[in-house]
CSV table of C-alpha atoms in Angstrom, one decimal:
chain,number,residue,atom,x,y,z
A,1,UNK,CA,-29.4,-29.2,2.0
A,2,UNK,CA,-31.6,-26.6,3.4
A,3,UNK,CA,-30.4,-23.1,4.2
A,4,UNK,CA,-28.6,-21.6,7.2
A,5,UNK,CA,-31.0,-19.0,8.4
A,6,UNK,CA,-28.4,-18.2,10.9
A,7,UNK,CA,-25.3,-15.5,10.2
A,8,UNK,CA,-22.8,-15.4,13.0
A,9,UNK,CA,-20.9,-12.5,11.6
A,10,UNK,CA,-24.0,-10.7,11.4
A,11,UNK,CA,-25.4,-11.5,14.6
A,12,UNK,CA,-21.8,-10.4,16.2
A,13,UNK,CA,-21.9,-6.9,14.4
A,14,UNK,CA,-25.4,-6.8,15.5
A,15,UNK,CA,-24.7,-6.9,19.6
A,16,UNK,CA,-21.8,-4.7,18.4
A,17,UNK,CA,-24.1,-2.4,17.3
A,18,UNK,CA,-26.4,-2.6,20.5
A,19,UNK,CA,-23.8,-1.9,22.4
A,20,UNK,CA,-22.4,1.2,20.8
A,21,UNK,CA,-25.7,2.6,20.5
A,22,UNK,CA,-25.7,1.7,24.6
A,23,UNK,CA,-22.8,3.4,25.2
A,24,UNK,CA,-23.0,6.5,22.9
A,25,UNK,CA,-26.7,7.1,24.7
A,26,UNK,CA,-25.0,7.0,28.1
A,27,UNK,CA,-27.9,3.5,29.1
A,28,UNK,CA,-26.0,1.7,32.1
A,29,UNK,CA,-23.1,3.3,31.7
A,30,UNK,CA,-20.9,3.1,35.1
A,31,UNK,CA,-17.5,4.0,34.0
A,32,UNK,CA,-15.7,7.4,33.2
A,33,UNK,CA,-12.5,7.3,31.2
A,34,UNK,CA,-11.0,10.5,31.5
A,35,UNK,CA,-7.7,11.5,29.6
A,36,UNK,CA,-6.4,15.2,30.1
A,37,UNK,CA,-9.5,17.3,29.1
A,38,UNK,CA,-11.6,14.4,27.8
A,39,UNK,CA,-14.3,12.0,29.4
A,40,UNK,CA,-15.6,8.7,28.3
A,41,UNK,CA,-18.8,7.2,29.4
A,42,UNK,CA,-18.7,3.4,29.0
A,43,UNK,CA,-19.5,0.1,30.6
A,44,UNK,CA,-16.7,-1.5,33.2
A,45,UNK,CA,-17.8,-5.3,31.9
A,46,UNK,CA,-17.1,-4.5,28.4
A,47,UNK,CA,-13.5,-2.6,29.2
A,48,UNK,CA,-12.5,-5.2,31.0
A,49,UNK,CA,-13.0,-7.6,28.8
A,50,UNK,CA,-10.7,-5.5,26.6
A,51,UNK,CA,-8.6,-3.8,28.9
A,52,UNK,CA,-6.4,-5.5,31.1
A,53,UNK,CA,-6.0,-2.1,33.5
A,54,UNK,CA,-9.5,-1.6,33.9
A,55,UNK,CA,-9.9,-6.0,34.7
A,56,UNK,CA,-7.1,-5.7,37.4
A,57,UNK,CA,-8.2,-2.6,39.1
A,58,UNK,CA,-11.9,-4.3,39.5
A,59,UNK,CA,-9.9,-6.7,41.7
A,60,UNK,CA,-8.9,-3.7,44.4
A,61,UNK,CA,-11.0,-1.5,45.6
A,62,UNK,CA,-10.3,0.9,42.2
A,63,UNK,CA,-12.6,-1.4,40.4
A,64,UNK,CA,-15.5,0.2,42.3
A,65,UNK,CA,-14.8,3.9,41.5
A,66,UNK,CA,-16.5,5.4,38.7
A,67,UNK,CA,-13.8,6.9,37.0
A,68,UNK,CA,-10.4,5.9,35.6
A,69,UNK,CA,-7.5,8.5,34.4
A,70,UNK,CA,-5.3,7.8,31.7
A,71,UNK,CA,-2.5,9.6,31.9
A,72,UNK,CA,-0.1,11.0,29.1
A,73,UNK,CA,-2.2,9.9,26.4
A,74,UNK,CA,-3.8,11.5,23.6
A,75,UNK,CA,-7.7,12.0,24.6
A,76,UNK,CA,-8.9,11.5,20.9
A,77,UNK,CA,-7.1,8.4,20.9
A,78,UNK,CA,-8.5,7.0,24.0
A,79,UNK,CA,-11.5,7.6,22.5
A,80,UNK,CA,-10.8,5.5,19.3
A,81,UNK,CA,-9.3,2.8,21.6
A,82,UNK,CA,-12.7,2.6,23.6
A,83,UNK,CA,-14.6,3.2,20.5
A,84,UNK,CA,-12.0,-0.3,19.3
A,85,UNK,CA,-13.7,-2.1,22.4
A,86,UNK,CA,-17.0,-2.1,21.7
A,87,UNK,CA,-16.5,-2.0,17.2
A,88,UNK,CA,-13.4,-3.7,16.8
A,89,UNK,CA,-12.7,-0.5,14.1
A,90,UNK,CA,-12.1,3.1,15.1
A,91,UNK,CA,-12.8,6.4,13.1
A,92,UNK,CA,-9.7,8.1,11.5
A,93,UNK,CA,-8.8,11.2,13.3
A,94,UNK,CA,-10.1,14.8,13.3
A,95,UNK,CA,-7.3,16.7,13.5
A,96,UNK,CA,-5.2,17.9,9.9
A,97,UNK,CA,-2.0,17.6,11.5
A,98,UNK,CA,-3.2,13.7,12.1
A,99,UNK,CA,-3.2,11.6,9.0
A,100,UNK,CA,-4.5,7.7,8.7
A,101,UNK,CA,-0.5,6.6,9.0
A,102,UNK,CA,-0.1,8.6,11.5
A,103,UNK,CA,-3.2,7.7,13.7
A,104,UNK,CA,-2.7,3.8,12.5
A,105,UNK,CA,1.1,4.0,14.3
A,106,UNK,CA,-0.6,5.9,17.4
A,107,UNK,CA,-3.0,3.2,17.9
A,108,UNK,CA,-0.4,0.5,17.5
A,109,UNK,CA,1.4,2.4,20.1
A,110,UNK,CA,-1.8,2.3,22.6
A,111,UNK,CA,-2.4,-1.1,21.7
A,112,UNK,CA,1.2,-1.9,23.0
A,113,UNK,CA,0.7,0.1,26.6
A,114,UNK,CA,-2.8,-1.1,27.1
A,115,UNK,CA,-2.1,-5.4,26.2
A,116,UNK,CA,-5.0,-4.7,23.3
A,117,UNK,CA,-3.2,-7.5,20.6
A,118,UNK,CA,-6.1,-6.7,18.6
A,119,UNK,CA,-5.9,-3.2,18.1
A,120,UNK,CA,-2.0,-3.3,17.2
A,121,UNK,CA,-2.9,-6.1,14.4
A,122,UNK,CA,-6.0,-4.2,12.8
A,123,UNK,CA,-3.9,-0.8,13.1
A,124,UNK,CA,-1.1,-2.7,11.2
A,125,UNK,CA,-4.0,-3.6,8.2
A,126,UNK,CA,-5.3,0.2,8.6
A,127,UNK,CA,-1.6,1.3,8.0
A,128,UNK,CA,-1.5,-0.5,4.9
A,129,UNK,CA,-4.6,-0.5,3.1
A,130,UNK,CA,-4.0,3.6,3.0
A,131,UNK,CA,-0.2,2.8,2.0
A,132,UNK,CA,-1.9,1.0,-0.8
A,133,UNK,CA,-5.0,3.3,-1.0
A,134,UNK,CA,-4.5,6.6,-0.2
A,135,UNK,CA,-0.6,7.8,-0.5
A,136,UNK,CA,0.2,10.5,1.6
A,137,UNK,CA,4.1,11.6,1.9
A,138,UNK,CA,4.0,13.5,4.7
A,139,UNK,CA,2.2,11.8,6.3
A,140,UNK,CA,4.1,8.7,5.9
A,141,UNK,CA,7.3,10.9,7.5
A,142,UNK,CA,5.5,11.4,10.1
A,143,UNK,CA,3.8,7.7,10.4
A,144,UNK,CA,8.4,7.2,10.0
A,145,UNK,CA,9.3,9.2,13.1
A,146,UNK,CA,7.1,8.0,15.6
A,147,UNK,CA,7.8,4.3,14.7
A,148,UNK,CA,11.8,4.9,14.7
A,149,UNK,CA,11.4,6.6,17.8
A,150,UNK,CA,10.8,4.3,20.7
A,151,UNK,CA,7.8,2.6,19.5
A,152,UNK,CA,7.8,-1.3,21.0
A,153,UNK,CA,7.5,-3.7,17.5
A,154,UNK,CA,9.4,-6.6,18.3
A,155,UNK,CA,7.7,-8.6,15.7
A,156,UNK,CA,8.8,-5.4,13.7
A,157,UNK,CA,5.5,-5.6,12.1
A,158,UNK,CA,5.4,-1.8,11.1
A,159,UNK,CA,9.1,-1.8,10.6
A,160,UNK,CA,8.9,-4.1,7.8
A,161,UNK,CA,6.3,-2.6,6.0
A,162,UNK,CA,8.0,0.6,6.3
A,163,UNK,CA,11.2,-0.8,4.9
A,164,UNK,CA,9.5,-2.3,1.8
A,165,UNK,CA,7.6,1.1,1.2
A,166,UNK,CA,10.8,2.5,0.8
A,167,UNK,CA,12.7,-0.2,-1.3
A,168,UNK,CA,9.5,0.4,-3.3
A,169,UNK,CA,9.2,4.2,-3.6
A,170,UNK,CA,12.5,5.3,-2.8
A,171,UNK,CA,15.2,3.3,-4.8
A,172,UNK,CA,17.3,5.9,-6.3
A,173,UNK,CA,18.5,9.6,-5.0
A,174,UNK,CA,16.0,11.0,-7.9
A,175,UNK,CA,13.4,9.9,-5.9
A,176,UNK,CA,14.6,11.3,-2.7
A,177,UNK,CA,12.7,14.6,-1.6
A,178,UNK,CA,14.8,16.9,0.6
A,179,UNK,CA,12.4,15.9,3.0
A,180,UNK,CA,12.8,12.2,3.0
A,181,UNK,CA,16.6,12.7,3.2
A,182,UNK,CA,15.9,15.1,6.2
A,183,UNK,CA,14.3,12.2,7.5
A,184,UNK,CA,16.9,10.0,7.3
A,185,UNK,CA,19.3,12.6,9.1
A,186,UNK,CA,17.1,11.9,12.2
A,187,UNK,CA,16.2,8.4,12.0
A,188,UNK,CA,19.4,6.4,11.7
A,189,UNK,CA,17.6,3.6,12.4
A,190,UNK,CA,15.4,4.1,9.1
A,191,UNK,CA,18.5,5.0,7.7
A,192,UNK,CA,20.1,1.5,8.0
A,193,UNK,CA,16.8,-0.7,7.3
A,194,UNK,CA,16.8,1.4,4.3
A,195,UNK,CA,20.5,1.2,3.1
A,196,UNK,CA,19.9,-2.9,3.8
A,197,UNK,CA,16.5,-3.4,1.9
A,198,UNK,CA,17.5,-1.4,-1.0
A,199,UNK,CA,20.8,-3.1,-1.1
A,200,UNK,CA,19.6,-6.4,-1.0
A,201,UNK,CA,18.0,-6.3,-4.4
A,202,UNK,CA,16.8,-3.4,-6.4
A,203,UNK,CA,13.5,-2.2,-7.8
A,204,UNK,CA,13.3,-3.8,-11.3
A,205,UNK,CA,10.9,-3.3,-14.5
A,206,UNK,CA,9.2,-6.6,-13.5
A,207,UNK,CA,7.8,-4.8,-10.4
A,208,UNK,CA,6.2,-1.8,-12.3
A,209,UNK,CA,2.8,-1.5,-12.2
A,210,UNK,CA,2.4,-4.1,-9.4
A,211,UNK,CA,0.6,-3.8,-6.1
A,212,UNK,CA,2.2,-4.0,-2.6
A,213,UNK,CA,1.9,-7.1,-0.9
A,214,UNK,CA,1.8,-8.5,2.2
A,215,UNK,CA,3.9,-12.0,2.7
A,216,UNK,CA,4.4,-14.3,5.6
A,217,UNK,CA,7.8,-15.6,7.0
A,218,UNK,CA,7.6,-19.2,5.3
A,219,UNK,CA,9.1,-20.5,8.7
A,220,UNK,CA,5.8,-22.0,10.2
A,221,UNK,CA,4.9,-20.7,12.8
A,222,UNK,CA,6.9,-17.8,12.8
A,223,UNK,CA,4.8,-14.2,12.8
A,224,UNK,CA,6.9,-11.9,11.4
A,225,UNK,CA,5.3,-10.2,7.8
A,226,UNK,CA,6.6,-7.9,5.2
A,227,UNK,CA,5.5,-5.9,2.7
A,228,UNK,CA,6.8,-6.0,-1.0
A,229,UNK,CA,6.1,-5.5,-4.5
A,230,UNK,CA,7.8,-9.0,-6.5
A,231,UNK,CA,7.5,-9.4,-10.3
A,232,UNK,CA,6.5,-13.5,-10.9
A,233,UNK,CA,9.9,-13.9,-12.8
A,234,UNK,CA,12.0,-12.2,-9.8
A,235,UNK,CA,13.9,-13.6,-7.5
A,236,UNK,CA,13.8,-12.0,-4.2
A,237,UNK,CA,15.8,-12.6,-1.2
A,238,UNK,CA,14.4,-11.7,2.4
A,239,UNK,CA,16.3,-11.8,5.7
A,240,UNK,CA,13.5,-13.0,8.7
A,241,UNK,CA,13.9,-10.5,11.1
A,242,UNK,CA,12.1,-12.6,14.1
A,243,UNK,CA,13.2,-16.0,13.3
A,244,UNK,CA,16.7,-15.0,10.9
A,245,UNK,CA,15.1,-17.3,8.9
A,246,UNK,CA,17.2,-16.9,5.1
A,247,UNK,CA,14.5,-16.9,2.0
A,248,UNK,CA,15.4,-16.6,-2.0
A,249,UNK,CA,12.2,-17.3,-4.0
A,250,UNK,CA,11.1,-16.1,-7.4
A,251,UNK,CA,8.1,-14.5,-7.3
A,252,UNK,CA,5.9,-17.7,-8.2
A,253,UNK,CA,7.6,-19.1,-4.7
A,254,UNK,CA,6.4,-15.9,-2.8
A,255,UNK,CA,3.2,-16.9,-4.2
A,256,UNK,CA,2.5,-19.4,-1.7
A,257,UNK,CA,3.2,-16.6,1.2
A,258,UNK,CA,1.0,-13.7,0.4
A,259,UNK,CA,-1.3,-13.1,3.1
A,260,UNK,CA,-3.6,-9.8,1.5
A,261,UNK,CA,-2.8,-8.3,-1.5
């Protein structure tokens, strides 16, 4: 069989590129995004192919103006959301007080106001590729708050990973800081999810040593996910959130469920 000489995948990241490139050298751009002090050049075709604000207000006579506001957002994140549009990625932020949980949740949140199902999926894999990558406390408190206060997740998505980071880290008080149980003072949410994870089944020696994993409701076609460390020989029971679908597996059963380990 002869060889493809064709690469989708690379062809995509290609025009992806082009576009960027487009954008970042201001060539045909006719749209200003501007949110509190900062401005984005772009191109209205490609945001509202993304954006479902930008789409409707190029029905009304909006859609001609050459600038739309954003208001009560975070500028640097409008940029990364804009920056999503065109590269389906986004650079981590700038600022120290801003780590990679913290900006993951953020765009998860934007992703939610703006109808962008893309960005709140690939800022759910962001949030837990540096669970599994790059452990930062603190910032993972402050990943905790923003998630347990107010943030829409009905598929509870973050909530669930969050839960299983802490049935994971967290599963006696010797492992509590004074900040994690400061944290629980002002999430009681967190505080329940927690008290109900851990009490569910304990941390054992079969789990040392093993990676987090992701694992998918085995109710077909049922979206919810959760994040869990399960040794082979363990038997683990999880309550569905989304569907209240009831599941007790060893870990060879789980097997069959892991979606990225």
């Amino acid at each position: 069989m002869a060889a493809k000489h064709f690469d989708l995948n690379e062809a995509r990241a290609a025009a992806n590129q082009n576009l960027t490139k487009l954008r970042r050298d201001d060539a045909f751009c006719d749209l200003t995004v501007e949110c509190g002090n900062t401005s984005i050049k772009a191109h209205r075709v490609i945001l509202a192919a993304r954006l479902r604000l930008v789409l409707e207000s190029m029905r009304w006579w909006e859609g001609k103006a050459p600038c739309v506001t954003l208001e009560g957002d975070d500028g640097e994140d409008v940029a990364s959301m804009i920056e999503f549009c065109y590269t389906f990625s986004y650079a981590e932020a700038t600022a120290k007080d801003c780590g990679p949980l913290t900006k993951a949740v953020r765009m998860f949140a934007l992703g939610d106001k703006y109808l962008i199902s893309t960005l709140q999926t690939f800022a759910v894999d962001a949030f837990i590729h540096h669970l599994e990558t790059s452990w930062d406390e603190q910032d993972f408190f402050e990943a905790v708050k923003l998630v347990y206060t107010g943030l829409s997740d009905p598929q509870r998505l973050l909530h669930n990973t969050i839960v299983e980071t802490l049935r994971a880290r967290y599963t006696s008080n010797s492992t509590w800081s004074t900040a994690f149980n400061d944290l629980l003072d002002i999430t009681p949410g967190l505080a329940a999810d927690a008290f109900r994870a851990i009490a569910q089944q304990p941390i054992t020696t079969s789990t040392l040593g093993h990676k987090l994993k992701l694992y998918k409701c085995p109710a077909h076609p049922c979206p919810a996910t959760f994040l869990s460390i399960i040794g082979e020989d363990e038997a683990h029971l999880w309550r569905c959130p989304y569907c209240h679908l009831i599941s007790s597996l060893t870990g060879k059963g789980w097997e069959l469920y892991i979606i990225s380990e």
